[in-house]
Amino acid sequence: MDILGICGSQRSQSFNRMVLNLAGDCMPAPMKLSTLDWDAVPPFNADVLAKGFPESVAAVRERIRKADGVVIVTPEYNFSVPGMLKNLIDWISRGEDQPFNNKPIAILSATGGPLGGARVQYDLRKVLMFMNTQVLVKPEIFVGNVNQKFDANGQCTDELTRQLITAQMTAFKAWIERQQRANAV
Ligand SMILES: Cc1cc2nc3c(=O)[nH]c(=O)nc-3n(C[C@H](O)[C@H](O)[C@H](O)COP(=O)(O)O)c2cc1C
């Protein structure tokens, strides 16, 4: 089961990337995580799109199309979706064959503050709803005070966080299988 991970932070020491890696560790077989490299995606511009998808965007779109499911782990920026992540989603959203159509997605968020991204997730869900994705509803994962939950090697030191993410990934596997059965009939 090919799971594509998208980290909403491009920071090299991103805590959200640590959470994404942890989600990969918590996935039951046969789920297998690989992470999306989207650093080369340019700012969205409809004039550029009119000439065709840039190579970096086309590659991202094909990678998403191939995946059985997508995990998005993102920080909250000013109570909402980080601009660069929204830019990526805007590129993905274009075209008749937009690859998020019917795609199972799980969302997690992590922040330095205690709420763990309580506000970003509902903005992100709203955006993804418009793109006809199949976003897992529960369990929701908000990793608050994230800087206290990982060590210098990026390993999670908080057992409850690990348990909650394991529960979400197990539910996500069942969610993907359910969507695949529905698509087969
Ligand atoms: C532009 C910006 C806006 C932020 N806004 C919020 C916010 O609205 N809520 C919050 O809990 N944290 C906010 N933060 C703090 C982030 O939660 C914190 O920097 C987090 O570690 C970023 O994730 P990362 O480690 O994956 O890069 C903001 C950070 C930045 C850089």
Short mmCIF file of C-alpha atoms and ligand atoms in Angstrom, two decimals:
data_model
loop_
_atom_site.label_atom_id
_atom_site.label_comp_id
_atom_site.label_asym_id
_atom_site.label_seq_id
_atom_site.Cartn_x
_atom_site.Cartn_y
_atom_site.Cartn_z
CA MET A 1 0.00 0.00 0.00
CA ASP A 2 1.78 3.08 -1.33
CA ILE A 3 1.39 6.02 1.08
CA LEU A 4 2.71 9.42 0.09
CA GLY A 5 3.66 11.82 2.87
CA ILE A 6 3.50 15.58 2.40
CA CYS A 7 5.11 17.80 5.02
CA GLY A 8 3.65 21.31 5.14
CA SER A 9 6.92 22.75 6.45
CA GLN A 10 10.01 23.01 4.26
CA ARG A 11 12.27 23.75 7.24
CA SER A 12 15.19 21.31 7.47
CA GLN A 13 14.64 20.70 11.20
CA SER A 14 10.85 20.66 10.88
CA PHE A 15 8.99 19.03 13.76
CA ASN A 16 6.18 18.23 11.34
CA ARG A 17 8.64 16.15 9.29
CA MET A 18 9.54 14.28 12.49
CA VAL A 19 5.84 13.60 13.02
CA LEU A 20 5.52 12.44 9.40
CA ASN A 21 8.44 10.04 9.88
CA LEU A 22 6.83 8.81 13.09
CA ALA A 23 3.57 8.20 11.20
CA GLY A 24 5.59 6.07 8.76
CA ASP A 25 6.98 4.06 11.69
CA CYS A 26 3.47 3.60 13.10
CA MET A 27 1.91 2.30 9.85
CA PRO A 28 0.71 -1.29 9.88
CA ALA A 29 1.76 -3.57 6.99
CA PRO A 30 1.36 -3.37 4.06
CA MET A 31 1.38 0.45 4.28
CA LYS A 32 4.68 1.95 3.21
CA LEU A 33 5.51 5.65 3.48
CA SER A 34 7.56 7.68 1.05
CA THR A 35 7.78 11.45 1.32
CA LEU A 36 7.09 13.98 -1.39
CA ASP A 37 9.85 16.36 -2.43
CA TRP A 38 8.06 19.51 -3.53
CA ASP A 39 10.75 22.16 -2.96
CA ALA A 40 10.97 22.95 -6.70
CA VAL A 41 7.25 23.77 -7.11
CA PRO A 42 6.99 27.43 -8.23
CA PRO A 43 4.44 30.03 -7.11
CA PHE A 44 1.09 29.41 -8.78
CA ASN A 45 0.48 31.60 -11.80
CA ALA A 46 -2.35 30.95 -14.26
CA ASP A 47 -0.22 32.38 -17.10
CA VAL A 48 2.40 29.71 -16.42
CA LEU A 49 -0.33 27.05 -16.24
CA ALA A 50 -1.71 28.19 -19.59
CA LYS A 51 1.56 26.96 -21.14
CA GLY A 52 1.29 23.61 -19.32
CA PHE A 53 2.22 22.26 -15.90
CA PRO A 54 5.87 22.98 -14.98
CA GLU A 55 7.95 19.80 -14.80
CA SER A 56 8.13 19.86 -10.98
CA VAL A 57 4.35 20.19 -10.72
CA ALA A 58 3.70 17.45 -13.28
CA ALA A 59 6.00 15.13 -11.30
CA VAL A 60 4.16 15.88 -8.05
CA ARG A 61 0.78 15.29 -9.70
CA GLU A 62 1.85 11.90 -11.08
CA ARG A 63 3.33 10.87 -7.72
CA ILE A 64 0.03 11.68 -6.00
CA ARG A 65 -1.97 9.86 -8.67
CA LYS A 66 0.06 6.70 -8.08
CA ALA A 67 -0.40 6.71 -4.29
CA ASP A 68 -3.06 4.64 -2.53
CA GLY A 69 -3.30 7.30 0.15
CA VAL A 70 -1.76 10.61 1.19
CA VAL A 71 -0.72 11.73 4.68
CA ILE A 72 -0.40 15.49 5.17
CA VAL A 73 1.43 16.71 8.28
CA THR A 74 1.45 20.46 8.63
CA PRO A 75 2.16 23.32 11.00
CA GLU A 76 -0.38 26.08 11.56
CA TYR A 77 0.63 29.49 10.25
CA ASN A 78 -1.38 32.41 11.61
CA PHE A 79 -4.32 30.15 12.44
CA SER A 80 -4.42 28.64 8.93
CA VAL A 81 -2.71 26.65 6.15
CA PRO A 82 0.95 27.62 5.48
CA GLY A 83 1.08 29.61 2.24
CA MET A 84 3.55 27.27 0.53
CA LEU A 85 1.37 24.23 1.23
CA LYS A 86 -1.70 26.06 -0.05
CA ASN A 87 0.30 26.97 -3.16
CA LEU A 88 1.14 23.30 -3.70
CA ILE A 89 -2.51 22.33 -3.28
CA ASP A 90 -3.58 25.05 -5.73
CA TRP A 91 -1.30 23.53 -8.39
CA ILE A 92 -2.66 20.04 -7.66
CA SER A 93 -6.23 21.30 -7.95
CA ARG A 94 -6.05 22.33 -11.62
CA GLY A 95 -7.11 20.25 -14.61
CA GLU A 96 -9.92 17.80 -15.27
CA ASP A 97 -7.74 14.94 -14.04
CA GLN A 98 -6.74 16.52 -10.72
CA PRO A 99 -5.05 13.71 -8.81
CA PHE A 100 -6.62 14.42 -5.41
CA ASN A 101 -10.02 13.39 -6.81
CA ASN A 102 -11.32 10.56 -4.57
CA LYS A 103 -7.91 10.22 -2.88
CA PRO A 104 -7.91 8.99 0.74
CA ILE A 105 -6.09 11.53 2.92
CA ALA A 106 -5.11 11.62 6.61
CA ILE A 107 -4.25 14.93 8.26
CA LEU A 108 -1.98 15.55 11.24
CA SER A 109 -0.66 18.83 12.59
CA ALA A 110 2.07 19.80 15.02
CA THR A 111 2.88 23.16 16.59
CA GLY A 112 5.10 24.59 19.26
CA GLY A 113 2.03 25.84 21.12
CA PRO A 114 -0.33 23.65 23.15
CA LEU A 115 -3.22 23.39 20.65
CA GLY A 116 -1.24 21.45 18.05
CA GLY A 117 -2.86 23.13 15.06
CA ALA A 118 -6.49 23.02 16.15
CA ARG A 119 -7.36 25.74 13.64
CA VAL A 120 -5.32 24.78 10.60
CA GLN A 121 -6.91 21.36 10.26
CA TYR A 122 -10.41 22.66 9.59
CA ASP A 123 -9.16 25.14 6.99
CA LEU A 124 -7.22 22.35 5.33
CA ARG A 125 -10.25 20.02 5.42
CA LYS A 126 -12.35 22.73 3.78
CA VAL A 127 -9.86 23.16 0.94
CA LEU A 128 -9.53 19.40 0.44
CA MET A 129 -13.31 18.94 0.50
CA PHE A 130 -13.62 21.18 -2.55
CA MET A 131 -11.18 18.89 -4.35
CA ASN A 132 -13.39 15.84 -3.72
CA THR A 133 -10.81 14.08 -1.56
CA GLN A 134 -11.76 11.40 0.97
CA VAL A 135 -10.36 12.81 4.22
CA LEU A 136 -10.32 10.49 7.23
CA VAL A 137 -12.49 12.01 9.97
CA LYS A 138 -11.20 10.28 13.14
CA PRO A 139 -8.99 9.90 15.05
CA GLU A 140 -7.73 13.47 14.74
CA ILE A 141 -4.08 14.09 15.62
CA PHE A 142 -2.97 17.43 17.05
CA VAL A 143 0.58 17.32 18.40
CA GLY A 144 0.90 20.30 20.75
CA ASN A 145 4.15 21.38 22.45
CA VAL A 146 5.86 19.32 19.77
CA ASN A 147 9.34 20.62 20.63
CA GLN A 148 9.04 18.74 23.96
CA LYS A 149 8.08 15.44 22.32
CA PHE A 150 11.07 14.68 20.08
CA ASP A 151 14.74 14.29 20.93
CA ALA A 152 17.74 15.76 19.09
CA ASN A 153 17.73 12.76 16.70
CA GLY A 154 14.12 13.38 15.70
CA GLN A 155 12.84 10.39 17.68
CA CYS A 156 9.53 10.67 19.54
CA THR A 157 9.91 10.55 23.30
CA ASP A 158 6.18 10.68 24.07
CA GLU A 159 4.50 7.29 24.19
CA LEU A 160 0.96 8.70 24.04
CA THR A 161 1.73 10.55 20.80
CA ARG A 162 3.05 7.31 19.31
CA GLN A 163 -0.07 5.40 20.43
CA LEU A 164 -2.47 8.00 19.03
CA ILE A 165 -0.69 8.12 15.68
CA THR A 166 -0.64 4.31 15.51
CA ALA A 167 -4.41 4.34 16.06
CA GLN A 168 -4.85 6.91 13.30
CA MET A 169 -2.69 5.02 10.82
CA THR A 170 -4.59 1.79 11.57
CA ALA A 171 -7.87 3.63 10.93
CA PHE A 172 -6.38 5.15 7.77
CA LYS A 173 -5.50 1.71 6.40
CA ALA A 174 -9.11 0.58 6.89
CA TRP A 175 -10.32 3.85 5.33
CA ILE A 176 -8.18 3.28 2.21
CA GLU A 177 -9.41 -0.30 1.90
CA ARG A 178 -13.00 0.90 2.23
CA GLN A 179 -12.51 3.50 -0.52
CA GLN A 180 -10.84 0.92 -2.77
CA ARG A 181 -13.79 -1.47 -2.31
CA ALA A 182 -16.22 1.35 -3.09
CA ASN A 183 -14.28 2.28 -6.23
CA ALA A 184 -14.30 -1.36 -7.39
CA VAL A 185 -18.12 -1.60 -7.62
C1 LIG B 1 4.71 32.30 9.94
C2 LIG B 1 4.42 31.50 11.18
C3 LIG B 1 3.16 31.52 11.74
C4 LIG B 1 2.85 30.73 12.85
N1 LIG B 1 1.58 30.72 13.33
C5 LIG B 1 1.26 29.82 14.30
C6 LIG B 1 -0.11 29.65 14.67
O1 LIG B 1 -1.02 30.28 14.14
N2 LIG B 1 -0.41 28.73 15.61
C7 LIG B 1 0.58 27.97 16.22
O2 LIG B 1 0.25 27.14 17.07
N3 LIG B 1 1.89 28.12 15.89
C8 LIG B 1 2.24 29.02 14.95
N4 LIG B 1 3.56 29.15 14.55
C9 LIG B 1 4.60 28.39 15.27
C10 LIG B 1 4.77 26.97 14.69
O3 LIG B 1 3.84 26.12 15.31
C11 LIG B 1 6.17 26.43 14.97
O4 LIG B 1 7.14 27.29 14.40
C12 LIG B 1 6.35 25.03 14.38
O5 LIG B 1 7.51 24.46 14.92
C13 LIG B 1 6.46 25.07 12.86
O6 LIG B 1 6.49 23.74 12.36
P1 LIG B 1 7.84 23.06 11.83
O7 LIG B 1 8.72 22.80 13.05
O8 LIG B 1 7.37 21.78 11.21
O9 LIG B 1 8.51 23.96 10.84
C14 LIG B 1 3.87 29.94 13.46
C15 LIG B 1 5.16 29.94 12.87
C16 LIG B 1 5.44 30.69 11.76
C17 LIG B 1 6.82 30.63 11.15
#
